[in-house]
C-alpha cells in the first residue's frame, strides 16, 4: 500500500473506532453511562496510528462525550479503556488478555486474522476488495455485560458466540 492508501485506511479505522461506543449497549455497571465520563479509547503499542488518530480526532465528541485518547504501551493500561485497538495482536497476547479477564472491562478491537475467533470482541481488517470487514464475538461482549447493537451485528461478516449467551436482551 502507498503512504496515501495507508493514511486513508487509518482514517476509516479511526472513524469506526470513534463511532463504536455508540454501537454498544454498555453494561449498567460501565462508567461510560455517566454523563461526566469521557469515552476512553486506547491505541496499543502503535505510535503511528495513535498520531493519526489524534490528528483525525481534533475536538470531536462521541455520543455527546469528549474522547480521551490513550497511548497504551503495557497491558496494565488496557483495563482503564472502554475500547482498545490492538492491531495485529499475537495469539499469545490474546491469551494473556483472556487469562487476565481484561475483556470484561474493555472492548478489544484487533486486526489479526484470529482476533474475534480467539475470544476478542471485534476483528477489523481491510479485506481483499479494499473494503473493511468486521467480525464480532458476541460471547466476549456478554462476558463484560455489554452487547453490540443489532445494526452493528448486521455489519459483521462473521459472528461468533451464541445469541443465547448475551445479557440485556437488546436484540
XYZ file of C-alpha atoms in Angstrom:
171
model
C 0.000 0.000 0.000
C 1.164 3.521 -0.707
C 1.505 6.066 2.106
C -1.681 7.729 0.850
C -3.569 4.408 0.930
C -2.348 3.711 4.497
C -3.455 7.190 5.594
C -6.912 6.641 4.073
C -7.149 3.239 5.773
C -6.157 4.810 9.099
C -8.897 7.446 8.721
C -11.562 4.823 8.085
C -10.324 2.763 11.040
C -10.337 5.920 13.218
C -13.888 6.751 12.146
C -15.095 3.250 13.052
C -13.331 3.308 16.447
C -14.866 6.678 17.298
C -18.363 5.527 16.356
C -18.028 2.178 18.105
C -19.049 3.498 21.542
C -22.478 4.392 20.155
C -22.905 0.905 18.669
C -22.715 -0.884 22.014
C -25.291 -1.336 24.737
C -22.955 -0.808 27.694
C -23.387 -2.738 30.926
C -25.272 -0.813 33.621
C -22.029 -1.057 35.629
C -19.985 0.782 32.969
C -18.884 4.280 33.910
C -19.484 5.253 30.281
C -23.154 5.524 31.263
C -22.299 8.504 33.485
C -22.595 11.919 31.815
C -19.244 13.184 33.108
C -17.191 10.186 31.936
C -15.230 10.643 28.698
C -15.004 7.857 26.115
C -11.568 6.349 26.806
C -10.074 4.928 23.615
C -6.679 3.220 23.817
C -4.275 2.538 20.982
C -1.967 -0.303 21.983
C 1.715 -0.048 21.007
C 1.143 1.614 17.626
C 2.523 5.136 17.916
C 1.990 5.933 14.232
C -1.725 5.052 14.359
C -2.010 6.912 17.684
C -0.675 10.077 15.972
C -3.025 9.567 13.024
C -5.933 9.013 15.408
C -5.059 12.137 17.427
C -4.907 14.227 14.237
C -8.196 12.785 12.976
C -9.867 13.251 16.350
C -9.467 17.008 16.674
C -12.186 18.160 19.086
C -14.751 15.532 18.128
C -17.139 14.090 20.631
C -18.705 10.635 20.686
C -22.289 10.230 21.839
C -22.034 13.726 23.323
C -18.882 12.903 25.290
C -15.295 14.072 24.872
C -12.826 11.415 23.751
C -9.797 10.652 25.901
C -7.238 9.097 23.552
C -4.654 6.997 25.397
C -1.362 5.580 24.076
C -1.204 2.228 25.881
C 2.232 0.654 25.949
C 1.538 -2.031 28.572
C -1.271 -4.488 29.179
C -1.912 -2.853 32.549
C -3.029 0.306 30.703
C -5.759 -1.530 28.781
C -8.045 -2.181 31.755
C -8.920 1.510 32.082
C -10.105 1.858 28.480
C -13.637 1.489 27.192
C -12.290 0.377 23.811
C -8.733 -0.727 22.996
C -7.400 -1.053 19.462
C -4.686 -3.718 19.310
C -3.986 -4.000 15.595
C -2.022 -7.108 14.648
C -2.029 -8.744 18.059
C -0.369 -12.128 18.549
C -2.116 -15.294 19.706
C -0.035 -15.126 22.893
C -1.230 -11.591 23.621
C -4.851 -12.630 23.066
C -4.384 -15.476 25.538
C -2.869 -13.045 28.094
C -5.859 -10.711 27.718
C -8.307 -13.563 28.219
C -6.420 -15.032 31.215
C -6.342 -11.598 32.883
C -10.084 -11.143 32.255
C -9.483 -7.782 30.561
C -12.283 -8.411 28.051
C -14.751 -7.971 30.909
C -13.764 -4.289 31.352
C -12.605 -3.305 27.876
C -13.924 -3.910 24.366
C -10.990 -5.104 22.248
C -10.602 -4.498 18.532
C -7.868 -6.440 16.744
C -6.787 -6.903 13.155
C -5.143 -10.317 13.457
C -6.858 -12.996 11.434
C -7.830 -14.892 14.595
C -8.741 -11.970 16.906
C -12.512 -12.458 17.171
C -12.422 -16.221 16.736
C -9.955 -16.499 19.655
C -12.154 -14.510 22.039
C -11.620 -10.790 21.450
C -14.680 -8.667 20.743
C -14.063 -7.403 17.212
C -11.808 -8.127 14.284
C -11.489 -5.116 11.984
C -9.419 -5.561 8.840
C -9.064 -4.425 5.271
C -10.421 -7.141 3.007
C -9.156 -8.258 -0.359
C -11.596 -5.974 -2.159
C -10.341 -2.892 -0.245
C -13.432 -2.929 1.956
C -13.417 -3.149 5.713
C -14.596 -6.449 7.077
C -15.830 -6.841 10.618
C -16.120 -9.970 12.752
C -17.818 -9.925 16.154
C -17.546 -12.288 19.107
C -20.847 -11.954 20.990
C -19.615 -14.123 23.883
C -16.789 -11.643 24.537
C -19.324 -8.805 24.743
C -21.517 -10.843 27.105
C -18.528 -11.508 29.393
C -18.483 -7.792 30.225
C -22.241 -7.376 30.359
C -22.189 -5.428 27.086
C -23.909 -6.136 23.790
C -23.307 -4.886 20.258
C -26.302 -3.171 18.692
C -28.308 -5.133 16.137
C -27.247 -2.633 13.449
C -23.582 -3.270 14.249
C -24.031 -7.049 14.226
C -25.612 -6.730 10.762
C -22.378 -5.116 9.514
C -20.370 -8.144 10.583
C -19.162 -10.622 8.020
C -18.942 -13.314 10.675
C -20.419 -13.550 14.179
C -19.017 -15.858 16.866
C -20.728 -16.883 20.098
C -24.305 -17.901 20.737
C -27.009 -15.241 20.923
C -28.408 -17.065 23.967
C -25.243 -16.128 25.893
C -25.943 -12.401 25.617
C -27.034 -10.231 28.525
C -29.600 -7.494 28.305
C -31.932 -8.717 25.575
C -31.452 -5.738 23.241
C -31.572 -7.916 20.110
